[in-house]
XYZ file of C-alpha atoms in Angstrom:
718
model
C 92.964 82.277 88.064
C 92.288 85.317 85.853
C 93.192 84.931 82.216
C 93.803 87.595 79.596
C 90.435 88.629 78.191
C 89.521 89.195 74.579
C 88.028 92.543 73.608
C 84.572 92.194 72.093
C 85.300 95.183 69.902
C 88.669 94.164 68.442
C 89.132 90.531 69.376
C 92.532 91.417 70.812
C 93.808 89.784 73.973
C 93.722 92.233 76.881
C 95.803 91.718 79.980
C 94.618 92.380 83.500
C 95.418 95.930 84.591
C 97.386 96.248 87.838
C 99.451 99.087 89.187
C 99.544 102.516 90.748
C 97.643 105.742 90.238
C 99.464 108.982 90.893
C 96.424 111.110 91.519
C 94.835 112.108 94.828
C 91.800 112.573 97.012
C 91.175 116.211 97.702
C 89.643 116.423 101.155
C 91.109 119.744 102.248
C 89.948 123.265 102.938
C 87.180 123.082 100.339
C 85.651 120.138 102.149
C 85.782 121.842 105.529
C 83.949 124.841 104.078
C 81.345 122.468 102.663
C 80.933 120.898 106.096
C 80.321 124.312 107.617
C 77.860 125.216 104.882
C 75.936 121.980 105.406
C 75.777 122.575 109.153
C 74.614 126.168 108.731
C 72.135 125.448 105.950
C 70.563 122.413 107.583
C 70.320 123.609 111.178
C 66.655 124.546 111.458
C 64.351 124.558 114.457
C 67.210 123.286 116.616
C 67.273 120.080 114.578
C 70.590 119.364 112.928
C 70.453 117.465 109.659
C 73.994 116.632 108.620
C 74.293 115.696 104.972
C 77.318 113.934 103.575
C 79.695 116.826 102.852
C 82.484 114.847 101.266
C 82.962 115.296 97.537
C 84.351 112.655 95.246
C 87.988 111.761 95.509
C 90.002 113.646 92.945
C 92.254 110.758 92.097
C 93.291 107.325 93.047
C 95.685 104.490 92.535
C 94.137 101.360 91.177
C 95.656 97.915 91.080
C 93.991 95.013 89.296
C 94.644 91.479 88.169
C 94.265 92.402 84.505
C 95.300 96.027 84.882
C 97.769 96.130 87.731
C 99.150 99.642 88.161
C 99.894 102.752 90.158
C 97.964 105.988 89.816
C 99.592 109.396 90.328
C 97.226 112.298 90.912
C 97.150 113.363 94.551
C 97.251 116.890 95.920
C 100.586 117.703 97.471
C 104.263 117.638 96.611
C 104.564 115.643 93.366
C 106.798 112.629 93.079
C 110.126 113.356 91.443
C 111.276 111.929 88.137
C 113.718 109.686 90.002
C 110.955 108.391 92.288
C 108.645 107.642 89.378
C 111.444 105.818 87.590
C 112.143 103.782 90.717
C 108.414 103.038 90.944
C 108.457 101.590 87.422
C 111.358 99.343 88.419
C 109.450 98.133 91.468
C 106.305 97.499 89.476
C 108.247 95.351 87.051
C 109.920 93.355 89.805
C 106.705 92.896 91.775
C 104.604 91.858 88.773
C 102.580 95.047 88.216
C 102.045 96.435 84.746
C 100.342 99.854 84.752
C 100.880 103.452 85.819
C 98.023 105.958 85.578
C 99.347 109.495 85.236
C 97.026 112.151 86.702
C 99.157 114.288 89.044
C 97.567 117.494 90.208
C 100.861 119.394 89.850
C 100.395 119.047 86.082
C 97.848 121.837 85.642
C 97.495 120.938 81.954
C 95.975 117.652 83.047
C 92.814 119.268 84.476
C 92.442 123.013 84.916
C 94.172 124.022 81.665
C 93.478 120.841 79.746
C 93.181 122.709 76.432
C 96.802 123.940 76.502
C 99.462 121.954 74.699
C 102.670 121.039 76.488
C 105.715 123.237 75.959
C 108.942 121.698 74.581
C 110.374 121.551 78.119
C 107.251 119.859 79.512
C 107.119 117.509 76.556
C 110.702 116.435 77.185
C 109.844 115.412 80.738
C 106.774 113.441 79.649
C 108.719 111.668 76.909
C 111.360 110.660 79.456
C 108.676 109.383 81.824
C 106.876 107.373 79.127
C 110.197 105.951 77.920
C 111.164 104.893 81.456
C 107.805 103.146 81.888
C 108.178 101.257 78.612
C 111.714 100.235 79.527
C 110.291 98.447 82.571
C 107.303 96.923 80.786
C 104.853 99.297 82.481
C 101.880 100.607 80.516
C 101.824 104.403 80.893
C 98.233 105.688 80.875
C 97.853 109.414 80.325
C 94.730 110.762 82.030
C 93.029 114.057 81.224
C 90.128 115.726 83.066
C 88.231 118.144 80.817
C 84.980 117.996 82.794
C 85.434 121.244 84.746
C 84.444 123.478 81.849
C 84.133 121.562 78.587
C 81.105 122.223 76.386
C 80.339 118.706 75.186
C 78.225 119.833 72.216
C 80.833 122.223 70.806
C 82.844 120.550 67.992
C 85.746 122.950 68.593
C 86.032 121.752 72.197
C 86.113 118.120 71.141
C 88.690 118.940 68.459
C 90.836 120.662 71.093
C 90.659 117.557 73.288
C 91.675 115.356 70.354
C 94.588 117.671 69.528
C 95.836 117.496 73.116
C 95.744 113.681 73.173
C 97.334 113.523 69.717
C 100.246 115.514 71.126
C 100.670 113.064 74.015
C 100.340 110.177 71.582
C 103.280 111.671 69.709
C 105.317 111.379 72.896
C 105.020 107.602 72.628
C 101.929 107.119 74.830
C 99.394 104.566 73.597
C 97.017 104.297 76.579
C 94.623 107.000 77.743
C 91.941 107.839 80.264
C 89.134 110.401 80.368
C 88.200 111.421 83.913
C 84.853 113.054 84.703
C 85.083 112.768 88.480
C 84.353 115.574 90.934
C 82.605 117.953 88.573
C 79.280 119.770 88.543
C 76.481 117.722 86.995
C 74.471 120.678 85.708
C 74.855 121.040 81.924
C 75.146 124.372 80.157
C 72.201 125.488 77.952
C 73.943 124.399 74.742
C 74.543 120.881 76.072
C 70.967 120.619 77.330
C 69.729 121.184 73.793
C 72.125 118.615 72.305
C 71.994 115.800 74.894
C 69.192 114.203 76.863
C 71.376 113.750 79.956
C 74.797 114.422 81.405
C 75.717 110.773 80.957
C 74.839 110.906 77.233
C 77.090 113.942 76.799
C 80.056 112.263 78.490
C 79.604 109.002 76.623
C 79.309 110.720 73.244
C 82.590 112.603 73.658
C 84.366 109.580 75.131
C 83.323 107.315 72.255
C 84.411 109.912 69.696
C 87.833 110.391 71.283
C 88.304 106.632 71.678
C 87.568 106.096 67.985
C 89.789 109.015 66.957
C 92.752 107.462 68.801
C 92.277 104.177 66.935
C 90.531 102.337 69.780
C 93.643 101.757 71.921
C 93.937 98.530 73.892
C 93.750 100.438 77.157
C 91.275 103.294 77.462
C 89.712 104.125 80.821
C 86.603 106.163 81.579
C 85.974 107.576 85.071
C 82.270 108.323 85.539
C 80.955 111.137 87.692
C 79.092 108.544 89.772
C 82.115 106.362 90.434
C 80.981 104.688 93.655
C 77.745 103.229 94.976
C 77.277 106.103 97.430
C 76.867 108.553 94.527
C 74.298 106.510 92.624
C 70.674 107.658 92.687
C 68.725 105.900 94.062
C 71.162 102.966 93.998
C 73.509 101.097 91.682
C 70.967 98.811 90.034
C 68.500 101.667 89.388
C 70.980 104.402 88.471
C 69.904 106.050 85.217
C 73.415 107.503 84.863
C 75.173 104.129 85.098
C 72.637 102.439 82.827
C 73.276 105.084 80.170
C 77.021 104.531 80.481
C 76.684 100.758 80.313
C 74.372 100.751 77.304
C 76.147 103.390 75.192
C 79.853 103.306 76.032
C 81.815 101.373 73.406
C 82.792 97.889 74.642
C 86.538 98.516 74.322
C 86.406 101.227 76.989
C 86.899 100.231 80.621
C 85.137 101.943 83.534
C 86.777 102.982 86.808
C 84.953 102.232 90.083
C 85.970 102.872 93.722
C 83.490 100.478 95.345
C 80.677 101.171 97.815
C 82.242 104.495 98.870
C 84.973 106.883 97.796
C 87.254 105.230 100.350
C 85.737 101.771 100.633
C 86.196 99.673 103.751
C 85.163 96.432 102.043
C 84.682 95.570 98.378
C 82.649 92.389 97.982
C 82.141 90.052 95.060
C 78.389 90.675 95.231
C 78.826 94.437 94.838
C 81.094 93.973 91.815
C 78.656 91.557 90.186
C 75.904 94.134 90.640
C 77.782 97.051 89.088
C 79.146 94.837 86.289
C 75.623 93.900 85.240
C 74.691 97.590 84.992
C 77.894 98.659 83.197
C 77.823 95.554 80.974
C 81.525 95.050 81.621
C 83.845 94.222 84.501
C 85.090 97.414 86.188
C 88.618 98.502 86.976
C 88.850 99.184 90.705
C 90.341 102.553 91.593
C 91.199 101.781 95.217
C 91.572 104.679 97.647
C 92.176 102.512 100.724
C 95.694 103.977 101.181
C 94.973 107.519 99.926
C 95.700 110.160 102.564
C 95.602 113.601 100.982
C 92.244 114.335 102.599
C 93.860 114.585 106.054
C 97.411 115.868 106.642
C 97.593 114.093 110.016
C 97.018 110.592 108.661
C 99.144 108.188 106.676
C 98.419 104.529 105.982
C 101.013 101.776 106.099
C 98.803 98.757 106.710
C 98.429 95.901 104.218
C 96.049 95.717 101.297
C 93.029 93.944 102.769
C 89.244 93.491 102.887
C 89.192 92.699 99.181
C 88.852 88.918 98.676
C 90.987 87.401 95.939
C 87.746 85.960 94.541
C 87.277 89.455 93.124
C 90.093 89.083 90.622
C 88.214 86.976 88.010
C 85.328 89.455 88.263
C 87.468 92.522 87.532
C 89.204 94.073 84.574
C 91.877 95.452 86.831
C 92.843 97.088 90.137
C 94.707 100.359 90.597
C 95.857 101.599 93.976
C 95.841 105.300 94.830
C 98.363 105.484 97.677
C 99.659 108.102 100.096
C 100.897 111.479 98.871
C 104.358 110.687 100.216
C 106.294 108.395 97.898
C 108.400 106.291 100.255
C 105.670 105.194 102.738
C 103.801 103.591 99.810
C 106.226 100.665 99.828
C 103.833 98.609 101.966
C 100.671 99.572 100.062
C 102.055 98.631 96.653
C 104.039 95.604 97.826
C 101.051 94.005 99.580
C 98.816 94.747 96.610
C 101.296 92.923 94.380
C 101.271 90.026 96.856
C 97.455 89.972 96.842
C 97.464 89.640 93.075
C 100.437 87.287 92.591
C 99.429 84.834 95.300
C 96.056 84.351 93.683
C 97.843 83.491 90.465
C 100.577 81.169 91.648
C 100.909 80.672 95.361
C 99.101 80.280 98.636
C 100.449 81.872 101.783
C 101.107 79.097 104.257
C 98.237 78.515 106.706
C 98.265 81.054 109.472
C 99.228 79.864 112.881
C 97.899 80.927 116.244
C 99.224 84.440 115.717
C 96.817 84.890 112.836
C 93.639 83.823 114.567
C 92.059 87.142 113.664
C 92.221 86.096 110.026
C 90.871 82.599 110.506
C 88.161 81.732 108.041
C 89.050 84.636 105.745
C 90.610 84.546 102.276
C 92.285 81.133 101.797
C 94.686 82.566 99.203
C 95.866 85.688 100.959
C 96.817 86.651 104.503
C 97.184 90.416 105.044
C 99.295 89.824 108.126
C 101.753 87.582 106.296
C 101.803 89.907 103.284
C 102.618 92.798 105.613
C 105.537 90.889 107.098
C 106.920 90.222 103.617
C 106.618 93.893 102.695
C 108.214 95.147 105.912
C 111.071 92.659 105.586
C 111.893 94.082 102.156
C 111.336 97.664 103.295
C 113.784 97.216 106.173
C 116.567 96.718 103.627
C 115.644 100.063 102.073
C 115.833 101.789 105.468
C 119.260 100.330 106.151
C 120.674 101.464 102.804
C 122.075 104.971 102.679
C 120.573 107.359 100.145
C 123.556 109.708 100.212
C 125.914 110.104 97.224
C 128.482 107.374 97.073
C 126.779 105.386 99.805
C 124.744 102.970 97.739
C 127.473 100.724 96.419
C 126.903 97.081 97.049
C 123.315 97.547 98.132
C 122.067 94.833 95.814
C 125.045 92.633 96.594
C 124.185 92.146 100.253
C 123.738 88.500 101.265
C 120.061 87.613 101.115
C 120.011 83.918 101.865
C 118.422 84.393 105.274
C 115.787 86.723 103.812
C 114.960 84.306 101.018
C 114.724 81.459 103.491
C 112.229 83.401 105.606
C 110.054 84.021 102.575
C 109.952 80.331 101.767
C 108.314 79.824 105.145
C 105.463 82.087 104.047
C 104.857 80.782 100.549
C 103.965 77.420 99.131
C 103.264 76.498 95.479
C 99.627 76.369 94.513
C 100.016 75.027 91.035
C 101.543 75.889 87.695
C 102.750 79.446 87.406
C 101.151 82.017 85.168
C 102.565 82.192 81.645
C 104.363 85.433 82.479
C 106.123 83.780 85.432
C 107.025 80.360 84.112
C 110.739 81.013 84.447
C 110.435 81.387 88.220
C 111.486 78.168 89.913
C 111.535 79.415 93.496
C 108.955 82.140 94.073
C 110.168 85.201 95.900
C 107.829 88.117 95.861
C 110.637 90.563 96.394
C 113.517 88.822 94.663
C 114.532 91.979 92.774
C 114.695 95.082 94.854
C 114.786 98.408 92.972
C 118.331 99.534 92.367
C 119.464 102.693 94.159
C 119.518 105.936 92.258
C 122.709 106.705 90.401
C 124.842 109.023 92.522
C 125.331 111.210 89.428
C 121.695 112.270 89.786
C 122.705 114.134 92.908
C 125.923 115.740 91.686
C 124.284 118.978 90.649
C 122.839 119.524 94.095
C 125.864 118.401 96.055
C 128.309 120.473 93.969
C 126.692 123.713 95.100
C 128.070 123.365 98.627
C 131.542 122.850 99.975
C 132.044 119.521 101.737
C 132.223 119.669 105.515
C 135.835 119.870 106.696
C 136.933 117.271 109.241
C 140.156 116.749 111.109
C 141.001 113.259 109.967
C 144.127 113.074 112.055
C 142.474 113.857 115.398
C 142.280 110.945 117.848
C 138.918 109.364 118.552
C 137.333 110.653 121.745
C 137.096 108.063 124.506
C 135.004 109.086 127.552
C 136.493 108.688 130.961
C 135.093 106.664 133.845
C 133.068 109.600 135.157
C 131.985 110.977 131.779
C 128.774 110.417 129.903
C 128.994 107.435 127.560
C 128.986 108.141 123.838
C 125.609 107.977 122.137
C 125.270 104.881 119.988
C 122.457 104.698 117.441
C 120.601 101.401 117.643
C 119.806 99.772 114.288
C 116.227 99.705 113.070
C 114.522 96.302 113.404
C 111.612 94.501 111.788
C 109.684 94.869 115.058
C 110.084 98.651 114.811
C 108.577 98.683 111.327
C 105.787 96.394 112.493
C 104.984 98.892 115.253
C 105.150 101.784 112.783
C 102.627 100.048 110.544
C 100.277 99.292 113.440
C 100.298 102.935 114.555
C 99.494 104.121 111.018
C 97.391 101.267 109.727
C 94.285 101.857 107.588
C 91.435 104.398 107.392
C 88.894 102.142 109.096
C 91.190 100.213 111.397
C 94.043 100.706 113.840
C 96.758 98.095 114.108
C 96.730 95.681 117.046
C 99.232 97.650 119.161
C 97.356 100.911 118.622
C 94.070 99.257 119.611
C 95.664 97.811 122.740
C 97.110 101.172 123.783
C 93.745 102.898 123.367
C 91.950 100.150 125.272
C 94.439 100.258 128.139
C 94.372 104.046 128.405
C 90.569 104.020 128.451
C 90.532 101.360 131.185
C 93.121 103.188 133.270
C 91.081 106.392 133.085
C 87.816 104.648 133.977
C 89.336 102.805 136.974
C 91.579 105.516 138.372
C 89.575 105.497 141.633
C 90.388 101.807 142.215
C 90.285 100.952 145.914
C 91.461 97.890 147.755
C 94.721 96.016 147.371
C 93.573 93.715 144.544
C 92.131 96.512 142.407
C 95.108 98.790 142.995
C 97.569 96.062 142.043
C 95.688 95.360 138.809
C 95.649 99.067 137.937
C 99.382 99.421 138.511
C 100.101 96.282 136.519
C 98.146 97.523 133.531
C 99.700 100.974 133.877
C 103.126 99.346 133.715
C 102.165 97.464 130.544
C 100.939 100.718 129.011
C 104.236 102.374 129.913
C 106.183 99.582 128.215
C 104.206 100.160 125.003
C 104.908 103.895 125.212
C 108.634 103.253 125.586
C 108.522 100.995 122.509
C 107.109 103.921 120.505
C 109.930 106.189 121.709
C 112.514 103.537 120.844
C 111.027 103.118 117.372
C 111.128 106.888 116.886
C 114.804 107.103 117.878
C 115.814 104.230 115.616
C 113.892 105.641 112.667
C 115.496 109.034 113.244
C 118.941 107.456 112.934
C 118.183 105.215 109.933
C 120.714 105.622 107.101
C 118.079 106.271 104.420
C 117.150 109.870 105.137
C 114.711 110.187 102.212
C 112.330 107.698 103.790
C 112.714 109.400 107.159
C 111.838 112.826 105.738
C 108.554 111.458 104.356
C 107.686 109.969 107.755
C 109.091 112.530 110.160
C 106.034 114.730 110.671
C 103.871 111.691 111.382
C 106.222 109.966 113.816
C 106.839 113.263 115.650
C 103.093 113.700 115.997
C 102.490 110.210 117.391
C 105.461 110.554 119.747
C 103.983 113.779 121.110
C 100.575 112.179 121.682
C 102.043 109.125 123.368
C 104.233 111.335 125.573
C 101.183 113.212 126.861
C 99.249 109.986 127.443
C 102.154 108.467 129.349
C 102.499 111.551 131.564
C 98.771 111.482 132.287
C 98.834 107.825 133.370
C 101.844 108.430 135.618
C 99.987 111.318 137.199
C 96.917 109.152 137.803
C 99.093 106.547 139.467
C 100.738 109.092 141.749
C 104.152 108.504 140.178
C 104.600 112.131 139.219
C 103.304 115.559 140.069
C 100.505 116.949 137.903
C 101.975 117.722 134.520
C 102.028 121.360 133.471
C 101.338 120.175 129.935
C 98.095 118.530 130.972
C 96.734 120.722 133.739
C 97.605 124.332 132.880
C 95.120 126.667 131.226
C 97.998 128.201 129.247
C 99.784 125.227 127.642
C 102.643 125.319 125.199
C 101.556 125.237 121.528
C 102.974 121.759 121.129
C 100.784 120.451 123.973
C 97.472 120.611 122.106
C 95.961 120.202 118.653
C 95.977 123.672 117.113
C 95.320 125.379 113.832
C 92.213 126.975 112.410
C 91.014 123.744 110.830
C 91.224 121.923 114.162
C 89.228 124.647 115.928
C 86.556 124.595 113.240
C 86.178 120.834 113.643
C 85.931 120.979 117.434
C 83.076 123.473 117.124
C 81.021 121.146 114.940
C 78.424 118.908 116.613
C 79.664 115.706 115.023
C 83.355 116.141 115.797
C 84.874 112.891 117.039
C 81.935 110.655 116.185
C 84.036 108.766 113.626
C 86.895 107.850 115.956
C 87.984 104.273 115.336
C 88.137 103.629 119.097
C 84.710 104.062 120.651
C 83.161 103.384 124.010
C 80.866 100.341 124.076
C 77.222 101.243 123.448
C 74.925 101.403 126.431
C 71.384 102.505 127.200
C 70.930 105.604 129.347
C 67.702 107.192 130.608
C 67.649 110.894 131.454
C 64.802 112.856 133.056
C 64.873 116.611 132.358
C 62.385 119.144 133.787
C 62.082 122.952 133.519
C 63.470 125.296 136.154
C 60.734 125.955 138.759
C 60.211 129.061 140.956
C 60.817 126.996 144.091
C 64.295 126.201 142.762
C 65.272 129.853 142.994
C 67.599 130.835 145.854
C 70.131 133.433 146.721
C 73.103 132.149 144.746
C 76.668 132.722 145.995
C 78.721 135.169 143.970
C 81.531 132.736 143.146
C 79.095 129.976 142.159
C 76.274 131.607 140.194
C 75.096 128.437 138.406
C 73.040 125.638 139.937
C 73.387 122.072 138.649
C 70.864 119.397 139.551
C 71.545 115.806 138.583
C 70.499 112.376 139.819
C 71.712 108.927 138.837
C 69.095 106.246 138.439
C 69.555 103.528 141.107
C 69.971 100.880 138.396
C 72.945 102.651 136.815
C 76.044 100.653 137.684
C 78.603 102.494 135.577
C 78.702 106.282 136.219
C 81.240 106.888 133.430
C 78.691 108.238 130.885
C 77.310 110.608 133.532
C 80.816 111.883 134.266
C 81.424 112.543 130.596
C 78.064 114.291 130.318
C 78.601 116.595 133.289
C 82.122 117.325 132.069
C 80.693 118.513 128.756
C 78.020 120.492 130.620
C 80.596 122.297 132.757
C 82.669 123.151 129.699
C 79.594 124.584 128.017
C 78.684 126.648 131.083
C 82.216 128.012 131.260
C 82.000 128.989 127.607
C 78.725 130.750 128.367
C 80.449 132.934 130.984
C 79.739 131.170 134.268
C 82.444 131.478 136.938
C 81.363 128.457 138.965
C 78.597 125.949 139.669
C 77.161 124.315 142.767
C 74.770 121.482 143.533
C 72.544 120.637 146.511
C 72.517 117.136 147.979
C 70.652 115.417 150.777
C 73.012 114.503 153.593
C 72.038 110.868 153.345
C 72.574 110.677 149.564
C 76.003 109.075 149.786
C 75.743 107.836 146.210
C 75.627 111.362 144.710
C 78.048 112.739 147.320
C 80.530 110.089 146.240
C 79.852 110.840 142.558
C 80.641 114.562 142.866
C 83.607 113.955 145.151
C 85.260 111.625 142.636
C 84.995 114.225 139.902
C 88.013 115.740 141.619
C 86.957 119.392 141.493
C 83.773 119.652 143.643
C 84.252 120.598 147.296
C 81.792 121.146 150.171
C 80.502 124.720 150.475
C 79.122 126.676 153.418
C 75.923 128.390 152.292
C 73.386 130.250 154.421
C 69.708 129.528 154.111
C 69.970 125.840 153.289
C 67.787 123.280 155.103
C 69.633 121.311 157.764
C 69.556 118.096 155.753
C 70.978 119.697 152.583
C 74.686 119.921 151.721
C 76.092 122.164 148.958
C 79.086 121.250 146.797
C 80.658 123.504 144.181
C 83.527 124.036 141.783
C 85.065 127.049 140.076
C 85.147 127.131 136.284
């Protein structure tokens, strides 16, 4: 169990930092340009050397056992004042204690860090800091001067101090200096004053920290903030060693783990970096950050971080999705991860949790997800319209509380901050709805819709269409939603099953014989049932009373519905249940029938596009024999089929699927190169290759003059 630690510098007791970062991870157009530059600059002699093009994440949300908080600093539409206030309420009720303020919409946080806040801006910050204090949340103001600061210029340092003094006057007592995602080359003046970039950063950080009176919470984000950026590695990094040896002991260091977005964070890796930094780090966790890809959002549980980490850390901050409402699961499960290690153990998983057997004994991601979704369902079912929130907190909750008791069991005496809790309920206090008066200004601008109250209710006749009735959203729907939008390195179980089934149905579409055909149709039916479940979930979400949550999710659920619709139509076509779909087969599809946009086309042109898909074909060994074109291969080629393809399968190859994919790519390339059609020549007795080309579905037998009697030609138009 983590205990409050004493600062070596002041002797004061320091609590574990845990909460949310409102910041971000900028993986947008800049990164795509960098990818293109890397491909162009490192493509020499036909040998492609792809370097890692991804820059550091611009922000994150870290949650820790000592410093448990939320970080705000992503790129995108900023959270509103009402949302941030609601977040503080949730943090308090879920046992989190910190909020790191670094939103990219505040241009005076980074680009114009020297400028003081205007009276209007100051008023908003004061209100935000006051709301955080009211809920017992430590508001950390972060500033990023690293883009253009001259570290050796006393006027620059004085300007930085003046800016933080202004924020201190707003009532803020916790601060953070961020030097992430900046150029590491020092200007000439700094090169004369400092022996290294790390020395320059540390010198300014120590001076500012001392100027502010050595606050209890002061965070430093290094330029090398993950193991992937350390040269040559963590233990031998001159940069990190300089930071560890020279940074004042009262300053905490932010760390994202092995990578910017880390799949796993192990105890061993934290022990290693702690020994170099000479202090336990605060984890800035980007596992739920999504601003690097507008097509992805993550609603899976906090996982792959063992609770054994907590005693080794100074804190954990989570940097969640850009959209506010979908972060309910990310923050809720993080709070569960932390609180269960302190006070409770999730009841042993049954057979439905076999995939977690042997993992963390204190925390089950699957159970934590169920707890979060159960609470989130109540939010979905509560209207967010003016006047519609009365009684939300007065709804009977006995059944909900009883279900939670099935998940939790006491593990010992509660932490000193929770001693008044007799019956643990991780979600016992749900954030109150916003005051309807907050919306009066907006709603007063429009006239209310006029209705004829006295008109009788329409009742359809026996031959009329029945009235549409919206089905209520269920916990199963939210479970499916989470599994479709799970985590960066992992799909949920339903998503994995759908991909596996679709891949199998494609690979076995030529099934012959009664037994094989029956199995194919059975699995196709199961796939169809899963598709229908997605459509049902979409319809129920679309009719949920809380429209604010829906608006944050709508683009994502529309996108997945479109993809599933196309996949379902394709499977029905393969099974002969429908005619070939115009969406799938036409060379002039509707815009909504394919992935478009300039960014998508750039990516499809790159040689490594798709090699990071979470669903991959099983590895296999293939042997290919390629020889030059010989004079004896030359013939009079038919006008409609100007390209000759020669291919042979090795007799030991049992699965022709890789060969089909390869020739499909080859034909696409030849079409791009201007070829109108291709043909191949086969021996009449080579039934193996004749069968191979026939099952491709596009090759047909050709009549060509001049061929030997034992040679057959097959071709296809491109």
